[in-house]
Coordinates of C-alpha atoms in Angstrom, one line a residue:
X1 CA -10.0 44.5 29.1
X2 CA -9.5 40.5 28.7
X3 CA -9.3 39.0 25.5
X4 CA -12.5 37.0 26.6
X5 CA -14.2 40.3 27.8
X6 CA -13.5 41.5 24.1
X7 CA -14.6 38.4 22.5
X8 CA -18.2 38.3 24.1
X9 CA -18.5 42.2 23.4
X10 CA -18.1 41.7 20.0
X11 CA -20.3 38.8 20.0
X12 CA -23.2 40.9 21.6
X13 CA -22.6 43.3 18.7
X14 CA -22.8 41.1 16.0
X15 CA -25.9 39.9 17.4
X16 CA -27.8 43.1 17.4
X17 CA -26.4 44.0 13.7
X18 CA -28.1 40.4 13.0
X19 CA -31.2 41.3 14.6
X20 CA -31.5 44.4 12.6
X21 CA -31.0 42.4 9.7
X22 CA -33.9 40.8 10.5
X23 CA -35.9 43.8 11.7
X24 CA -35.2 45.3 8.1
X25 CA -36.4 42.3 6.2
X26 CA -33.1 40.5 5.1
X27 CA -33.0 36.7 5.4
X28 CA -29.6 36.2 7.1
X29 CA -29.6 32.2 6.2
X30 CA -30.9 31.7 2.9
X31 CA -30.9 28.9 1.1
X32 CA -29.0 29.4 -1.7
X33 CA -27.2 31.7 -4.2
X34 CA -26.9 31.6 -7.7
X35 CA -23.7 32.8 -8.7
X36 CA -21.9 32.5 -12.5
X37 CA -18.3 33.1 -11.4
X38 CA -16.2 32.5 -8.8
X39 CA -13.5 35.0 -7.1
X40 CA -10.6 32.8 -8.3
X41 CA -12.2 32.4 -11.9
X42 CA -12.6 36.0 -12.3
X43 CA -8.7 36.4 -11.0
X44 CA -7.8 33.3 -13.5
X45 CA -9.3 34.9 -16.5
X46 CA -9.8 39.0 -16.1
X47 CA -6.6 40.1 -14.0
X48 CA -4.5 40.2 -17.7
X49 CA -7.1 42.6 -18.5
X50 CA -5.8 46.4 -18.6
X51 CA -8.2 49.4 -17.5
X52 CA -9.4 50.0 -21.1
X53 CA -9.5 46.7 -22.2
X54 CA -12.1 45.8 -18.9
X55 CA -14.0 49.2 -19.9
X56 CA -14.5 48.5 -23.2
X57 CA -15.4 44.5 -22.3
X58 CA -18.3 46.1 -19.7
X59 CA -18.2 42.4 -18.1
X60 CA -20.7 41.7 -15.6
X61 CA -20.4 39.4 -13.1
X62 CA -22.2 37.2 -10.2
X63 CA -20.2 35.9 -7.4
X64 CA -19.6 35.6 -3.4
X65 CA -17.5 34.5 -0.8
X66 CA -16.5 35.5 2.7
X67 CA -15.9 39.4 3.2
X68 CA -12.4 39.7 5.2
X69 CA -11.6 42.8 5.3
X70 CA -14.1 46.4 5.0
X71 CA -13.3 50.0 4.3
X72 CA -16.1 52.5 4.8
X73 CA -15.2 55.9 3.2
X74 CA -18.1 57.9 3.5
X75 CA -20.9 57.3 0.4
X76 CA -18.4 54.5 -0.5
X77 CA -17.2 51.5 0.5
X78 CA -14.2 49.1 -0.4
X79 CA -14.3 45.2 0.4
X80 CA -12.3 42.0 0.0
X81 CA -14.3 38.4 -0.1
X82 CA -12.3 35.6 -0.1
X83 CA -13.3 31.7 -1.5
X84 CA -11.0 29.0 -1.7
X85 CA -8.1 30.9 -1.5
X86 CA -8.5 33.9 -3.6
X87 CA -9.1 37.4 -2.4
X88 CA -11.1 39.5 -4.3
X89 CA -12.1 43.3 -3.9
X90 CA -15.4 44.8 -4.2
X91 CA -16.7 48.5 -4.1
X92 CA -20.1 49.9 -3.0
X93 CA -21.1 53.4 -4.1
X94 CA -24.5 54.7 -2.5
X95 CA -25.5 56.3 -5.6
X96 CA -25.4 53.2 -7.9
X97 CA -27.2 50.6 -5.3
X98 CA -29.4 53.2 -3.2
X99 CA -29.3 54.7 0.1
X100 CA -31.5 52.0 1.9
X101 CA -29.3 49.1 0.7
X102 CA -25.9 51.1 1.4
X103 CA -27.0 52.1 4.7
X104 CA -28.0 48.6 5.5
X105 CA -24.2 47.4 4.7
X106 CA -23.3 49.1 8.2
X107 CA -24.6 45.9 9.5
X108 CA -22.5 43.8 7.4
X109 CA -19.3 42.8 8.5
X110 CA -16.2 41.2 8.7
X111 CA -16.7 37.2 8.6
X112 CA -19.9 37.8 6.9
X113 CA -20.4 36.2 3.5
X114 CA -22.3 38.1 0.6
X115 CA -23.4 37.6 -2.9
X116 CA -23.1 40.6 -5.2
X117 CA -23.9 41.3 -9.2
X118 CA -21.6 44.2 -10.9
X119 CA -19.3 45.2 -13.4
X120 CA -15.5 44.6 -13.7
X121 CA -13.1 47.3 -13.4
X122 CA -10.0 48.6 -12.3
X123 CA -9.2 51.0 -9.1
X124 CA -6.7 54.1 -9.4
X125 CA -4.6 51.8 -7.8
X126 CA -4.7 49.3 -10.8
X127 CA -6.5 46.3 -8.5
X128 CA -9.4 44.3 -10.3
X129 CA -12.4 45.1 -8.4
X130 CA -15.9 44.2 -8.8
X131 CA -18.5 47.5 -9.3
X132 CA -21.0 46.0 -7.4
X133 CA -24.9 47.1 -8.2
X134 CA -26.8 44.2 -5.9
X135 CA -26.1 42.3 -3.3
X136 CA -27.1 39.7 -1.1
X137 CA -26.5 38.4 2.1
X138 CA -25.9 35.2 2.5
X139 CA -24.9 34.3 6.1
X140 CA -23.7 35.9 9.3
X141 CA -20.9 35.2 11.6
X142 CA -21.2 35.7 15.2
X143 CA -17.8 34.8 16.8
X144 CA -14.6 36.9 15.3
X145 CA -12.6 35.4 12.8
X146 CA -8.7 35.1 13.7
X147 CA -7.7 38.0 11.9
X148 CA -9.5 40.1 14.3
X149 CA -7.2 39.1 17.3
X150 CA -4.0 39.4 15.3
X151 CA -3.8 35.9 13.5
X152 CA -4.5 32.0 14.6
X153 CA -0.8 31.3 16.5
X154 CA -1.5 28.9 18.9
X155 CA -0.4 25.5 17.4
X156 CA -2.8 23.4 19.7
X157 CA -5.6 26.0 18.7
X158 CA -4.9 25.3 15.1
X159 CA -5.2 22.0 15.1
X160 CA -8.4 22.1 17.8
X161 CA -10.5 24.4 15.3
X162 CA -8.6 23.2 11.9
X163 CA -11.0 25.5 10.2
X164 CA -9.9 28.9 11.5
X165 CA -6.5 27.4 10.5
X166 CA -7.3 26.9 7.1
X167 CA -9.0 30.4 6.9
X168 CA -6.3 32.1 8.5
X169 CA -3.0 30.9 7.4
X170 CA -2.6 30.1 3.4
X171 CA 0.1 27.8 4.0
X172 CA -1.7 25.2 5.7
X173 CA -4.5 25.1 2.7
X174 CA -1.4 25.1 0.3
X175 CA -0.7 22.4 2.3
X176 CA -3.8 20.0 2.4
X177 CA -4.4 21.4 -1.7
X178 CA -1.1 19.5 -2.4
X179 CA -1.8 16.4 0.0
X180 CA -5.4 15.9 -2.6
X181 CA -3.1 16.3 -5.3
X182 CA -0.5 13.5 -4.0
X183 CA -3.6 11.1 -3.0
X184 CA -5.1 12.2 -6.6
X185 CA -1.4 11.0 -8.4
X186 CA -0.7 7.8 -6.3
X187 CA -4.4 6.6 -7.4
X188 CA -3.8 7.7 -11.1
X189 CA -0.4 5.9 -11.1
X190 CA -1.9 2.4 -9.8
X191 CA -4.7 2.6 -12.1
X192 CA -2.7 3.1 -15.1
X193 CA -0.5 0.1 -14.0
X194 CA -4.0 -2.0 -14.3
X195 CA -4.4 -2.0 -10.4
X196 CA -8.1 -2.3 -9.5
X197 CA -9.2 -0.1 -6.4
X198 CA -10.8 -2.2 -3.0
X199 CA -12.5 -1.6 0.1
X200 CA -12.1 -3.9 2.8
X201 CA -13.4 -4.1 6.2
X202 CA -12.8 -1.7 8.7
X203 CA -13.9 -3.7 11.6
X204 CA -12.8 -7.0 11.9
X205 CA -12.7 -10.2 14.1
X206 CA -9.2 -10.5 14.0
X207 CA -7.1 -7.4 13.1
X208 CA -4.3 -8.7 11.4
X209 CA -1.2 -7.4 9.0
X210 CA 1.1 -5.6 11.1
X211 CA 2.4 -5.1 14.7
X212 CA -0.1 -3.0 16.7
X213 CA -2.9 -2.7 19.7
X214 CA -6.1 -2.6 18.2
X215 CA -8.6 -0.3 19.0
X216 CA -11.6 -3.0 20.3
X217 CA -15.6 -2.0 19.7
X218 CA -19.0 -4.1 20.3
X219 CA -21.5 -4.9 17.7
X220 CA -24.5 -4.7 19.7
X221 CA -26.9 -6.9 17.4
X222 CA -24.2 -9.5 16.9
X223 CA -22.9 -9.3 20.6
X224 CA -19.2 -9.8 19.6
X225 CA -16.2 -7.8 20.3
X226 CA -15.0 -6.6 17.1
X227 CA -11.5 -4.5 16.5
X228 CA -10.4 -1.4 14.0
X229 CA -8.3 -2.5 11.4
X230 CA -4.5 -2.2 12.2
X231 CA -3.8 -2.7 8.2
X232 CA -6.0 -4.0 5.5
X233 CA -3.3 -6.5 4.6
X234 CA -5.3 -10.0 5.0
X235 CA -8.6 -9.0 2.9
X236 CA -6.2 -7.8 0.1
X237 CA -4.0 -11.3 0.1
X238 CA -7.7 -13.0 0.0
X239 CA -8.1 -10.7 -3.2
X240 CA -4.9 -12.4 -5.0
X241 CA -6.4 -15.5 -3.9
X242 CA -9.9 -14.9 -5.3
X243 CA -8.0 -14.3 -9.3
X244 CA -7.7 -10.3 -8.4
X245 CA -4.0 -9.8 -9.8
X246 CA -3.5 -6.5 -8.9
X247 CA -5.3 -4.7 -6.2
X248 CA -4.8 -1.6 -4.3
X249 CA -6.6 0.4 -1.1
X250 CA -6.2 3.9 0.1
X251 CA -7.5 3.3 3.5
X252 CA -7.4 4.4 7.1
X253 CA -6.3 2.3 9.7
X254 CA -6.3 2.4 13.7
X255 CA -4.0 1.7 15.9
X256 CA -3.8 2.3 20.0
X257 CA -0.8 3.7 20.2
X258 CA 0.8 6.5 21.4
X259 CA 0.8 10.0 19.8
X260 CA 4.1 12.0 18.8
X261 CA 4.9 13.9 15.5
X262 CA 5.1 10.6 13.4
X263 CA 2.1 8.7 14.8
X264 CA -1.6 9.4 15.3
X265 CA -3.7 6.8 16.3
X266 CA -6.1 6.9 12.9
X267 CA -4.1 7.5 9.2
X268 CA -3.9 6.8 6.2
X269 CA -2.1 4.4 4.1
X270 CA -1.9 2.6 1.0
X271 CA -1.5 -0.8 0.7
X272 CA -0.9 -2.7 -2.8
X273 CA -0.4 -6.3 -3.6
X274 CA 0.3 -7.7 -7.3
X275 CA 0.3 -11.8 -8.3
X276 CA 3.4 -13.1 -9.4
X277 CA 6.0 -10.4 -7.9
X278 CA 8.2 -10.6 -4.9
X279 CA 10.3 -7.9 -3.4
X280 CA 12.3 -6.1 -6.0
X281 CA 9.3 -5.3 -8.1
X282 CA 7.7 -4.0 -5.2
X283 CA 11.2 -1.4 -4.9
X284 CA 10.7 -0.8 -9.0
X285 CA 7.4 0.2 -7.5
X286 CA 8.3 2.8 -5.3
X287 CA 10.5 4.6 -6.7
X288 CA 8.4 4.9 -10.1
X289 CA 5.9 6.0 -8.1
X290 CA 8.0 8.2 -5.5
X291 CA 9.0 9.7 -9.0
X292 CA 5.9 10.5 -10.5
X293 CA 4.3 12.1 -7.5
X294 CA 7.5 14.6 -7.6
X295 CA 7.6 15.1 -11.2
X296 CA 3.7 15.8 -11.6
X297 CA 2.6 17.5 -8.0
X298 CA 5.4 19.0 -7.2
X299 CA 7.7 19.2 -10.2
X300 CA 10.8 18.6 -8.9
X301 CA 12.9 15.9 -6.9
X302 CA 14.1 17.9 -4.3
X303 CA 12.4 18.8 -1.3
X304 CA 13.3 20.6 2.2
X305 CA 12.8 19.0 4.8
X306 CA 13.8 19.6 8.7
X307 CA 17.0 22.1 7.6
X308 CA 17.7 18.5 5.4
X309 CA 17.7 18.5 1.1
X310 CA 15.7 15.4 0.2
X311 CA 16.8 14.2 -3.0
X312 CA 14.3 11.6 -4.4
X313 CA 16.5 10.8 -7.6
X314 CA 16.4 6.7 -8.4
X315 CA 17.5 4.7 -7.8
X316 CA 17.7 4.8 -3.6
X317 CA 20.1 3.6 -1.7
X318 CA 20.0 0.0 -0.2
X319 CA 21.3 -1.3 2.9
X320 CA 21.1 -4.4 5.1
X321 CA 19.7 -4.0 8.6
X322 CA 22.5 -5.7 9.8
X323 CA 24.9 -3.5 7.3
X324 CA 23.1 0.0 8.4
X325 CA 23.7 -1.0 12.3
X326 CA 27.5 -1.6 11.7
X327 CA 27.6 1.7 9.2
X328 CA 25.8 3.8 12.4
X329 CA 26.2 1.9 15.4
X330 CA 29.6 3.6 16.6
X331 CA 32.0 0.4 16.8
X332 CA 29.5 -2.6 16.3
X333 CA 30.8 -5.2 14.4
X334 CA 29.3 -7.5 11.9
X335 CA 30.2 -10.6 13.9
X336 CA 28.9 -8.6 17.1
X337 CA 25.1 -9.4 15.0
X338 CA 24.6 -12.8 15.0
X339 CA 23.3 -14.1 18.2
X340 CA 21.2 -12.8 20.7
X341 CA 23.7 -13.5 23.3
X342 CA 26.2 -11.3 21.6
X343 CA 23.5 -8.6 21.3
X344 CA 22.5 -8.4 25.1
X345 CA 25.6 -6.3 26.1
X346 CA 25.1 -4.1 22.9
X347 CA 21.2 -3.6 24.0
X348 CA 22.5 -2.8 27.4
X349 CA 24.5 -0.4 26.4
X350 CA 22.0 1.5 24.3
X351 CA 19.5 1.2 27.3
X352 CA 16.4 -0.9 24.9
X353 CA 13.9 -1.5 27.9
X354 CA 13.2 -4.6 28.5
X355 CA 15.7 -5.7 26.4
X356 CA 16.5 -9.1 28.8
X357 CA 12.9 -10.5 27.6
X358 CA 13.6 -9.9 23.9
X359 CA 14.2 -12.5 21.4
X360 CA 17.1 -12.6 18.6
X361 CA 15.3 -10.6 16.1
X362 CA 13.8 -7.5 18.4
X363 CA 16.8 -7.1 19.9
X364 CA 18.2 -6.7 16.7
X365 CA 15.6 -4.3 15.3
X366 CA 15.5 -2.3 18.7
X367 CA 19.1 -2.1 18.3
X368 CA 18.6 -0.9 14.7
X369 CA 16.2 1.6 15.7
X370 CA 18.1 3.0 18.5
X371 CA 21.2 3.5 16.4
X372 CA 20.5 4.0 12.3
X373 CA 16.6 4.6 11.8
X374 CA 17.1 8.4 12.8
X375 CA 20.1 8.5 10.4
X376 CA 19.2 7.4 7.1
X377 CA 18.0 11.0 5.8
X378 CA 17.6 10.3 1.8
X379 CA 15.4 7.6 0.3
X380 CA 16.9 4.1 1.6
X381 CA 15.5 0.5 1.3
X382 CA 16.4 -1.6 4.4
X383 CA 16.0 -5.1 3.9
X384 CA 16.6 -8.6 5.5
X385 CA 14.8 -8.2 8.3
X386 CA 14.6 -10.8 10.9
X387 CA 12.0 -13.2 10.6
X388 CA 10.3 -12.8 14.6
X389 CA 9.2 -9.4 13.4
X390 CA 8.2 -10.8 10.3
X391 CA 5.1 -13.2 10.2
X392 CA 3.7 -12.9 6.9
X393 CA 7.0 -12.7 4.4
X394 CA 9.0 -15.4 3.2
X395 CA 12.6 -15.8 4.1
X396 CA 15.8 -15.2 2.3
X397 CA 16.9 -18.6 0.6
X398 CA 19.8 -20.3 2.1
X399 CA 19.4 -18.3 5.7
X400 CA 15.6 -18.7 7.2
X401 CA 16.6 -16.6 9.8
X402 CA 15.8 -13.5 7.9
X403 CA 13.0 -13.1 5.8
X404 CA 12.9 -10.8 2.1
X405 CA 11.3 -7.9 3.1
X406 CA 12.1 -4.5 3.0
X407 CA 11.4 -1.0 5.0
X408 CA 11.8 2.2 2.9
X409 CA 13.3 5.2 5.3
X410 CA 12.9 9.2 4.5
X411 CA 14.5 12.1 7.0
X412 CA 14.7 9.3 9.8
X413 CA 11.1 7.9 9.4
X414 CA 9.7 4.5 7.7
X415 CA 7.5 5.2 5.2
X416 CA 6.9 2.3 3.6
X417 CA 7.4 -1.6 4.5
X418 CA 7.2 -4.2 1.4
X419 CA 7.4 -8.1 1.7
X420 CA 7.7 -11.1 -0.7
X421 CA 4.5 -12.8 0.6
X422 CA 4.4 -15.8 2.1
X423 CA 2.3 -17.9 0.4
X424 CA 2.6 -21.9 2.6
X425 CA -0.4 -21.9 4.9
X426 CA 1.2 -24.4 6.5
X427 CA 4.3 -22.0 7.2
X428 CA 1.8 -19.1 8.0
X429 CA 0.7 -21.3 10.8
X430 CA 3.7 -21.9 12.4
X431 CA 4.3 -18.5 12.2
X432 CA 1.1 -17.7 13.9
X433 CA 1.7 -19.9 16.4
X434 CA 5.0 -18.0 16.8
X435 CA 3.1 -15.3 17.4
X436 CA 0.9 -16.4 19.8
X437 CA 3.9 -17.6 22.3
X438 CA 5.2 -14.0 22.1
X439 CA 1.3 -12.5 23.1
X440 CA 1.3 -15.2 25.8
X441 CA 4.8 -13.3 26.8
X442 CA 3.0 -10.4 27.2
X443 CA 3.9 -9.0 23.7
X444 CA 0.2 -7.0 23.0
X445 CA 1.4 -6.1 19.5
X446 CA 2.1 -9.8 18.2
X447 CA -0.2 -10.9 15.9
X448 CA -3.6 -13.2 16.1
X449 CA -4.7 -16.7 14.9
X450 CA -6.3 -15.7 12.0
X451 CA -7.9 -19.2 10.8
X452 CA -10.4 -18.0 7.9
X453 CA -6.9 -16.7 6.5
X454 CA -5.4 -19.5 6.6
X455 CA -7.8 -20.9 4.6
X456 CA -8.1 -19.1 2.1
X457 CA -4.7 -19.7 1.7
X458 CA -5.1 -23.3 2.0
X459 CA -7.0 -22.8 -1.6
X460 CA -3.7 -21.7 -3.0
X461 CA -2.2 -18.2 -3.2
X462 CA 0.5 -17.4 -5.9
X463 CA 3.6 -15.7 -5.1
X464 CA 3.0 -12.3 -4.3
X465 CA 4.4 -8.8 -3.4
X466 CA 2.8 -6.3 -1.6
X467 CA 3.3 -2.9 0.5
X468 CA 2.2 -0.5 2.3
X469 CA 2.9 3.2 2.1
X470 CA 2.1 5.5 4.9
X471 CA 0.0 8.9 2.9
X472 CA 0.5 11.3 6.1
X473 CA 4.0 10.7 6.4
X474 CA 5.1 10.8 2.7
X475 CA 3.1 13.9 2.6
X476 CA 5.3 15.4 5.5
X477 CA 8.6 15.5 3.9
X478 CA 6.8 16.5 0.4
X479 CA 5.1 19.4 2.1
X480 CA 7.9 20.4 4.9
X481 CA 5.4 19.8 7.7
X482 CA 7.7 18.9 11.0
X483 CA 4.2 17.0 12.6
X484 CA 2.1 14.4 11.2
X485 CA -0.8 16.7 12.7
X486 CA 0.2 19.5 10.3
X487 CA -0.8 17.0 7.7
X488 CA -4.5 15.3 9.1
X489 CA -7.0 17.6 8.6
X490 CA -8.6 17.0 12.3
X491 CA -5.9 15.2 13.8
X492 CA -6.4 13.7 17.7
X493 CA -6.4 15.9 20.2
X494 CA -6.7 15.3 24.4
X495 CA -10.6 16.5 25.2
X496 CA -10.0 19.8 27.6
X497 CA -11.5 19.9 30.8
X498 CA -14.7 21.6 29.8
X499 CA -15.0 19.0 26.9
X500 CA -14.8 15.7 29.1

């Protein structure tokens, strides 16, 4: 018999137990159910309670949940419901709720959810348990939960019907219980630093603030092209401008890219900018932040992560790009990093494609990818960062090759990129136009003219540091998840044929 022959006989069966149901008068959708208690409440408060201690309380209760798992044992009959995480048993006696109602729980199953009314007490085998003297049904289930076909395994599965996951496997809710909590801390820590939370536009003219193919839509009414936001960088610098000091955004962003175990073409980040502060306040920043998420989600500094101990004690290291490529690039030399002719051979060597087309600074930071990023495993800020890859950050005094900026790196992935802003519309121009000469080279991820940008800041920005901290990925290494899909509630997935 074939799992799907098994799958649409129990699906038949379920039907006809629902269409008794109905022939017996139960409502199998009602609207609503009034319940006083919930399974994990009465597990939070009653399970310190011994036999004679829950006798002599005689506590009634009124809750419900999803029944996942049923024992008939003649005139009685044992269940568990579950609801948000907690498993709690029930037990039906035909005596105490009458033969009609006990013969009607035959129909009753497994994935079923049920509202019951009874009295606390304690099994010979010592397990809180709910004495039940009503109930009501409350909904029926047609298809089979995973349980019934030995567990969810199939990781594409999992992340296709993310709610069979969650049901199925308690890790993965552990999982995106801690993720709120993170996204619940990193809002409480901004807000007590006076940061005020924004919400800027998701679809934009120009999408602007990082390196990335935009998604592209088309506003009917309007009949303009208009793109997914890449980053929410350029509303929140018109923000500083308009006299809003401090200013964060938890927000999703889009970007047409490919899709691998650190990327996923939507995600979340969150992006901060604060008057007056350049780059070293924005590394204070992180790691007072890094810090309190550990010490108040997760209570301690040191995570697992990919067989690796990640050990997010401050303050983190800090390294040059230049000085992480010579620490990890197997015999490159400091002197071998100053021009882009003496980088060529080392790009040839290390196989960067295209790297013939690529000016001073990629090379550079393909070269630095290809040889360190994968290497720096606890919490390290590169900085110096070459200004070609750096449009919108002010360089380094006394070399304007390089611009103050910095990427924070975690078990071999960025997870956060910070810059001293620039603030000289007149430089941000040039720079733009820098930009556009590397798009008119074919570059699809260089950045856009954005003119009402420029003048705002033509109205006079202040200096300025701001960052941008990717949620999914910091909530990989905090959780131990190998896949930023392990981590996105409904993360992207190819259609299958019988989808398209």
């Amino acid at each position: 018999m074939t799992n799907e022959k098994q799958v649409n006989e129990y699906i038949a069966n379920r039907r006809n137990n629902l269409k008794a149901l109905i022939n017996a008068g139960v409502n199998p959708y009602p609207i609503k159910f009034e319940y006083d208690i919930t399974p994990a409440q009465i597990k939070e408060v009653f399970e310190k309670y011994d036999t004679s201690q829950l006798e002599e309380l005689n506590k009634k209760v009124k809750t419900c949940g999803r029944i996942i798992a049923k024992r008939v044992m003649g005139k009685v009959t044992f269940m568990h419901i579950f609801d948000e995480g907690v498993k709690l048993q029930l037990f039906f006696a035909q005596d105490r709720i009458g033969k009609p109602q006990y013969k009607l729980l035959k129909k009753i199953e497994v994935g079923d959810f049920i509202g019951v009314e009874g009295v606390l007490f304690r099994t010979k085998t010592n397990e809180l348990t709910v004495n039940v003297e009503s109930y009501t049904f409350l909904s029926k289930a047609i298809r089979p939960l995973p349980e019934k076909w030995h567990g969810l395994q199939d990781k594409e599965l999992r992340y296709r019907q993310r709610y069979l996951d969650l049901l199925s496997n308690p890790d993965v809710r552990k999982t995106f219980v801690l993720r709120s909590r993170i996204i619940s801390e990193i809002r409480r820590f901004f807000e007590s630093r006076g940061y005020i939370e924004v919400e800027t536009p998701m679809m934009q003219l120009i999408p602007g603030g990082a390196a990335a193919r935009p998604f592209i839509t088309h506003h009917n009414a309007l009949d303009i092209d208009l793109y997914l936001r890449i980053a929410p960088e350029l509303y929140l610098k018109r923000l500083i401008i308009a006299g809003f000091n401090k200013v964060f955004e938890i927000n999703r962003n889009f970007r047409n890219e490919g899709v691998d175990p650190q990327h996923n073409p939507e995600f979340t980040m969150i992006e901060f900018y604060e008057a007056y502060a350049d780059l070293r306040d924005m590394m204070r920043i992180t790691e007072e932040l890094f810090t309190a998420v550990c010490d108040n989600v997760l209570g301690t500094k040191k995570v697992k992560y990919a067989g690796q101990e990640i050990d997010f004690s401050t303050p983190f290291r800090k390294m040059t790009m230049r000085e992480a490529i010579v620490e990890y690039g197997d015999g490159i030399k400091y002197e071998d990093l100053n021009s882009r002719e003496t980088l060529l051979p080392i790009a040839k060597k290390l196989e960067i494609e295209d790297y013939e087309k690529l000016n001073y600074g990629k090379l550079l930071s393909e070269i630095f990818d290809a040889v360190a990023e994968e290497k720096l495993i606890q919490p390290t800020f590169i900085t110096e960062y070459p200004i070609e890859v750096s449009p919108l950050t002010k360089t380094i005094e006394g070399d304007d090759r390089f611009v103050d900026r910095f990427e924070l790196f975690i078990a071999g992935m960025e997870l956060a990129n910070a810059y001293s802003e620039l603030n000289d519309p007149d430089e941000q121009l040039r720079r733009f136009k820098m930009q556009l000469k590397e798009r008119e080279k074919g570059d699809d991820e260089a950045q856009m003219m954005d003119a009402d940008f420029l003048t705002a800041m033509e109205h006079g920005m202040p200096p300025t540091g701001g960052e941008g901290i990717g949620i999914d990925r910091l909530v990989m290494v905090l959780t131990g998840s190998p896949s930023i899909r392990d981590v996105i509630l409904f993360p992207y997935m190819r259609p299958r044929k019988e989808e398209k």
